[in-house]
XYZ file of N, CA and C in Angstrom:
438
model
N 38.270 21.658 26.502
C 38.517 22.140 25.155
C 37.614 21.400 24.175
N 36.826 22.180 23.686
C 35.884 21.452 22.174
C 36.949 20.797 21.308
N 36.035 19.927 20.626
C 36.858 19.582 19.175
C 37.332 20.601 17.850
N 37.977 20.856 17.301
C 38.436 21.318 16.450
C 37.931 21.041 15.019
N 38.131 19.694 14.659
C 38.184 19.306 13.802
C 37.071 18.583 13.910
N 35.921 18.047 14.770
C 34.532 17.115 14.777
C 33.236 17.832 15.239
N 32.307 17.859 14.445
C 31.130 18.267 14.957
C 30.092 17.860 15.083
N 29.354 17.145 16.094
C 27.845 16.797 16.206
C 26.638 18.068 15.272
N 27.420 18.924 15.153
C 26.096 20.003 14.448
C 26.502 20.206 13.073
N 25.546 21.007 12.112
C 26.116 21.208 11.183
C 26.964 22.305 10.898
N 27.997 21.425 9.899
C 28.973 22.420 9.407
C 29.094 23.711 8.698
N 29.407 24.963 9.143
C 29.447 26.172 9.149
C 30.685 26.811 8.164
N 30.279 26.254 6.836
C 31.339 27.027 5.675
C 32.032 28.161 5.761
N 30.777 29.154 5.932
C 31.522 30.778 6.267
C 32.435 31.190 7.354
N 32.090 30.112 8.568
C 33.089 30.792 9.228
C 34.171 29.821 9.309
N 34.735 28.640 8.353
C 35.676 28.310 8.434
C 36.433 29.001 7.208
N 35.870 29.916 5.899
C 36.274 30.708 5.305
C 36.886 32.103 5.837
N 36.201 32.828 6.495
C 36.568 33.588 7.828
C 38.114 33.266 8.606
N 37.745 32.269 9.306
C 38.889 31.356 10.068
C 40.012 31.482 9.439
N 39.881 31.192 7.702
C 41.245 30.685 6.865
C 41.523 32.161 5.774
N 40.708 33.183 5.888
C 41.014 34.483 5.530
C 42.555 35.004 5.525
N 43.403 35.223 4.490
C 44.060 35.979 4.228
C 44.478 36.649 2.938
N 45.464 38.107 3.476
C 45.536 38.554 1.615
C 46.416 38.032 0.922
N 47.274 37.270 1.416
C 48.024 36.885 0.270
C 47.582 35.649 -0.605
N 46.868 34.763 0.232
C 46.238 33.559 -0.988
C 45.441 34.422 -2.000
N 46.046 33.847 -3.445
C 45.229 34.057 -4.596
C 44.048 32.713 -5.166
N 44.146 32.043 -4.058
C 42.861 31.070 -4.593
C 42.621 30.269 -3.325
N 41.156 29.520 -3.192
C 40.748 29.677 -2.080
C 39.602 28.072 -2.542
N 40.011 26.938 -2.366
C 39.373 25.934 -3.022
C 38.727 25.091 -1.757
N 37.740 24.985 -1.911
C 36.582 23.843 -1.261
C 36.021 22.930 -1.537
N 36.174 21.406 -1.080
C 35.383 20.236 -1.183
C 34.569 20.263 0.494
N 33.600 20.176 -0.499
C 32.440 19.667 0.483
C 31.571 18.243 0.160
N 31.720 17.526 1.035
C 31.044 16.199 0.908
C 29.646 15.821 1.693
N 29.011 15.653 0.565
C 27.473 15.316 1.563
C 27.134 13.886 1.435
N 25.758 13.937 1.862
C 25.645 12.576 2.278
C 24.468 12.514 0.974
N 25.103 11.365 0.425
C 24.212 11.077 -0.576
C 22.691 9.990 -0.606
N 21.596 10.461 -0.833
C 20.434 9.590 -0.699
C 20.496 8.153 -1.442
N 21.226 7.842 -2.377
C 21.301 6.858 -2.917
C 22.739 6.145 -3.035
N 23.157 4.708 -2.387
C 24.420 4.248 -2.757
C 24.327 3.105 -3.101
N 25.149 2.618 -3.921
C 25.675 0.849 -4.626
C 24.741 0.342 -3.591
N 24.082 -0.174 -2.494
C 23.759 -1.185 -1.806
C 21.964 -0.277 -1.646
N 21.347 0.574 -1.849
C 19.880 1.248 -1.820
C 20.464 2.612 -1.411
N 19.055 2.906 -1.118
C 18.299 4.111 -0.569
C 18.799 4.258 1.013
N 19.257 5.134 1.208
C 19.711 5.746 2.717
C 18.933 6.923 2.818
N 19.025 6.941 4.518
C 18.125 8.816 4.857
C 18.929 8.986 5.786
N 19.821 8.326 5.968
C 21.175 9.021 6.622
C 22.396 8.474 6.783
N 23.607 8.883 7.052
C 25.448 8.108 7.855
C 25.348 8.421 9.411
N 25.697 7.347 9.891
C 26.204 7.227 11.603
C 27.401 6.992 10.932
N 28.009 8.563 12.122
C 29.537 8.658 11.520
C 29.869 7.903 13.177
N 31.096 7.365 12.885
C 31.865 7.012 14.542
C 33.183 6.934 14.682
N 33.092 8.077 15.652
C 34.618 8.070 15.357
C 35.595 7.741 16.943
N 37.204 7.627 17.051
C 37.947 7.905 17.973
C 37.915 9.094 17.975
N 37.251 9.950 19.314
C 37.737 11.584 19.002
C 39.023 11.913 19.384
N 40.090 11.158 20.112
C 41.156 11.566 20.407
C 42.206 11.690 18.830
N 41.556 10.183 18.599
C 42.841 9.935 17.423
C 42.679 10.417 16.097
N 41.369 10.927 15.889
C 40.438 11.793 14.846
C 41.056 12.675 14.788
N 40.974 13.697 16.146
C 41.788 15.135 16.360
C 43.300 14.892 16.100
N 43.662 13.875 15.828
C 45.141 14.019 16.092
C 45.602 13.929 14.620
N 45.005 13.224 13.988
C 45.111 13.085 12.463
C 45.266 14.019 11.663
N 43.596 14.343 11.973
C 43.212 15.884 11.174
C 43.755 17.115 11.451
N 44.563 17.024 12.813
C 45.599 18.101 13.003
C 47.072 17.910 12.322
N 47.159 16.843 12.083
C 48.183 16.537 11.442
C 48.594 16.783 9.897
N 47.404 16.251 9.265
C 47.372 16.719 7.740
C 47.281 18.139 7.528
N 46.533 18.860 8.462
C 46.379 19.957 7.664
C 48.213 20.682 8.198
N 48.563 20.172 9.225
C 50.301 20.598 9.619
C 51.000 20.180 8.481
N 50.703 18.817 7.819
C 51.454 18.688 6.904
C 51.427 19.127 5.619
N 49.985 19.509 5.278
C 49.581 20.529 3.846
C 50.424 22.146 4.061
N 50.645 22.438 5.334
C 50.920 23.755 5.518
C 52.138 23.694 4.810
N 52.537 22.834 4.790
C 54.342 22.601 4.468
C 54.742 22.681 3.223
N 53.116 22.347 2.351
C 53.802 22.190 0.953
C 53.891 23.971 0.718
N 54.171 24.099 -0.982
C 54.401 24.865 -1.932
C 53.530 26.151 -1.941
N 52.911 27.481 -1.381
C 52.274 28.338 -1.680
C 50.822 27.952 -0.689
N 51.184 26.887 -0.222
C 49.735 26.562 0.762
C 49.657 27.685 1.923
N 48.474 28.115 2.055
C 48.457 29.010 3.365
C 47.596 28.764 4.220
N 46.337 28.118 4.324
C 45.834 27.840 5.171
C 45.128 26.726 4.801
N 44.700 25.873 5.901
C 43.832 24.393 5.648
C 43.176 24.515 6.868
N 41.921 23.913 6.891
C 41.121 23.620 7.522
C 39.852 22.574 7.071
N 40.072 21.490 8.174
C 39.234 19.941 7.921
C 38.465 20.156 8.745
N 36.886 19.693 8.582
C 36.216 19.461 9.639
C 35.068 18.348 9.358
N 35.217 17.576 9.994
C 33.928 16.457 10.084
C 32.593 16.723 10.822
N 31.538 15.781 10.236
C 30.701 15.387 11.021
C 30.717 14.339 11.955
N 30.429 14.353 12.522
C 30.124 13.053 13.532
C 28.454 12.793 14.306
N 28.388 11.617 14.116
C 27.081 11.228 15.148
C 26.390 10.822 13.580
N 24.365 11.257 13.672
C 23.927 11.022 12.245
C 23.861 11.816 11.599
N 23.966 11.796 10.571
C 23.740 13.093 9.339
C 22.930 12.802 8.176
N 22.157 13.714 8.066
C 20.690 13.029 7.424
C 20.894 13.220 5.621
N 20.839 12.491 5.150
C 20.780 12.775 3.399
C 20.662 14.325 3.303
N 21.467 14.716 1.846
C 21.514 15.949 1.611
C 22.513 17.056 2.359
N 22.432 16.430 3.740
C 23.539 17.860 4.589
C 25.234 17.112 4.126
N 25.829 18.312 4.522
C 27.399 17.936 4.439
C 27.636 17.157 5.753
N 28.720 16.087 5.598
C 29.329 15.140 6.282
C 30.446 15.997 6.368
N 31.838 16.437 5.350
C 32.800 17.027 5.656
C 33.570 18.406 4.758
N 33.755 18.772 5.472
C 34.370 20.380 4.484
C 36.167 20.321 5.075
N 36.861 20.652 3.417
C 38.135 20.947 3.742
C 38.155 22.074 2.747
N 38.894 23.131 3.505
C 39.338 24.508 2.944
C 40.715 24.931 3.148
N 40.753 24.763 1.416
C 42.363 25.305 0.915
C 42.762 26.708 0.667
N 43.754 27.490 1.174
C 44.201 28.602 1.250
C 45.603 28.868 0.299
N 45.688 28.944 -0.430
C 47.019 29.108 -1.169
C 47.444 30.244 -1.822
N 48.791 30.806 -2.858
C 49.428 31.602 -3.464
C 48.571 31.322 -4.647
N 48.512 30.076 -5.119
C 47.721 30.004 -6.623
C 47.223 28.707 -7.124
N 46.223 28.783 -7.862
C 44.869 28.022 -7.665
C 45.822 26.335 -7.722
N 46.810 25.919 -8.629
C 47.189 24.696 -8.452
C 47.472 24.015 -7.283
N 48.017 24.915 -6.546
C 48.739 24.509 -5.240
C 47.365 24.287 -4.204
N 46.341 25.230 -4.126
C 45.401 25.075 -2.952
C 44.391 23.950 -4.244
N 44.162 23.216 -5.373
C 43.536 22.168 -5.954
C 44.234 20.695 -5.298
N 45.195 20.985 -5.369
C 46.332 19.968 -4.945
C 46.624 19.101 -4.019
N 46.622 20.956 -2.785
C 45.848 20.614 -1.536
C 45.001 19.496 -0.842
N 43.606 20.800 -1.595
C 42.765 20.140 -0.962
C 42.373 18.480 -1.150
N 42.994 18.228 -3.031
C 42.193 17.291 -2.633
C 43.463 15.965 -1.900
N 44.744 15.977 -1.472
C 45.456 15.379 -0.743
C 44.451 15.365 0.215
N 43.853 16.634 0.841
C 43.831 16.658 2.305
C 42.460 15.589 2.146
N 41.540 15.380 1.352
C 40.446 14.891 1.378
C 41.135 13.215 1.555
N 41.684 12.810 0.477
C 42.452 11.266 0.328
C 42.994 11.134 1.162
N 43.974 12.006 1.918
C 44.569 11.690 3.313
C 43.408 11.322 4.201
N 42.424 12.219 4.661
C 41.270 11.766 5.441
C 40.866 10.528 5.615
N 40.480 9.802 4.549
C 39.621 8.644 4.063
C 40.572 7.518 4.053
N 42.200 7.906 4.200
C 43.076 6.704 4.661
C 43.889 7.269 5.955
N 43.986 7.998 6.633
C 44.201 8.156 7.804
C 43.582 8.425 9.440
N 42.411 8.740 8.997
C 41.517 9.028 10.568
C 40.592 8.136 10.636
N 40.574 7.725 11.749
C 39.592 7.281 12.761
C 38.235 7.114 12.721
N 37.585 7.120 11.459
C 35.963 7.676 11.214
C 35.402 6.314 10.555
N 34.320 5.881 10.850
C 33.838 4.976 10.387
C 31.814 5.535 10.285
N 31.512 4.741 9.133
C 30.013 5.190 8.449
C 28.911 3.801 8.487
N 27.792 4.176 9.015
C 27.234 3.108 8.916
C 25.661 3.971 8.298
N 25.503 2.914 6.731
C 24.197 3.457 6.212
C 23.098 3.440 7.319
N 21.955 4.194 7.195
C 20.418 4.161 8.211
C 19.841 3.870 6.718
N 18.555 3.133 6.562
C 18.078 2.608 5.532
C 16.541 3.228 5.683
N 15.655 3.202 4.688
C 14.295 3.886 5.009
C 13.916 2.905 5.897
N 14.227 1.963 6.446
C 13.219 0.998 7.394
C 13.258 1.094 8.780
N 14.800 1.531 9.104
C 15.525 1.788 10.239
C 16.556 0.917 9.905
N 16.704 -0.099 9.284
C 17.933 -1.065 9.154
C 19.166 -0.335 9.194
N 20.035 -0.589 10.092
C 21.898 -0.051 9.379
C 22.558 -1.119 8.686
N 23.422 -0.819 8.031
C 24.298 -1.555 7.411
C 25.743 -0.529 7.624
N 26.980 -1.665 7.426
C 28.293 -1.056 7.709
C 28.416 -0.654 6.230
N 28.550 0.296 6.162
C 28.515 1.350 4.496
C 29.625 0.427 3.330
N 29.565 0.472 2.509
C 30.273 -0.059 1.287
C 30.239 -1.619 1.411
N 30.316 -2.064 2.651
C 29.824 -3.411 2.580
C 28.291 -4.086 2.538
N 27.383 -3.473 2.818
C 25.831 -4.044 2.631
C 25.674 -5.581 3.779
N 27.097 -5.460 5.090
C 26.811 -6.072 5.953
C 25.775 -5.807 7.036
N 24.399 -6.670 7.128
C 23.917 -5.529 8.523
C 24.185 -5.927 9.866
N 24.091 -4.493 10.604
C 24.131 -4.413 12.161
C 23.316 -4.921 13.025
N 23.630 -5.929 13.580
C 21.811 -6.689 14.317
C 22.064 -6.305 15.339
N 21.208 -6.040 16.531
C 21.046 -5.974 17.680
C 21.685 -6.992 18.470
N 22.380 -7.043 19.695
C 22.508 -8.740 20.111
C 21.040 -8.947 20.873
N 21.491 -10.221 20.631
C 19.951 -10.704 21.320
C 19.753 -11.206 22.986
N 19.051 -11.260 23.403
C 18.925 -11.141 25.160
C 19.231 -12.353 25.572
């Protein structure tokens, strides 16, 4: 069984719009997160995402079970990147399905904040030199040595 919720390739908006298609939602809200060329610590040209894929999938199946639950929500769908992702492309898309636009705003962006404190995903900047660093900290990754 593929992953659900993780993808080594890039992420495919339309057909997770498709996927989350129905007539009764009256609003239909999307965050998409890319990878930005510039952060607090320099210049990046890409994120090494790394994740647990077991406990990743289990998360992200979870939130969007638990968004289903609220108020007028009708469909959710999370999906990550994983592996590198080069400046400019999307890292992650969540798509809210709801009765009306508050409820799928609400949503989505729970489902985003849930993400970023519940799953398994960790980011490490690529720097123009090749250098990594562990992202928000500006700690770098050395090689061990022989």
């Amino acid at each position: 069984m593929s992953p659900r919720h993780l993808s080594a390739e890039p992420l495919d908006l339309d057909a997770l719009l498709a996927e989350t298609a129905g007539v009764d939602a009256g609003a239909v809200v999307v965050f998409a997160g890319d990878v930005r060329a510039q952060e607090p610590q320099g210049s990046i040209v890409a994120l090494d995402y790394d994740v647990h894929p077991g406990l990743a999938e289990r998360a992200l199946a979870r939130i969007e079970r638990d968004l289903l639950t609220s108020q007028g929500v009708l469909a959710v769908r999370i999906v990550h990147r994983v592996g590198r992702v080069p400046a400019g492309e999307t890292a992650v898309i969540s798509v809210v399905r709801a009765r009306h636009r508050r409820e799928a705003f609400e949503a989505c962006e729970r489902s985003i904040e849930r993400l970023k404190r519940e799953v398994a995903i960790w980011k490490v900047d690529v720097r123009p030199d090749g250098a990594r660093e562990i992202s928000d900290t500006g700690q770098p990754i050395q090689a061990p040595e022989d």
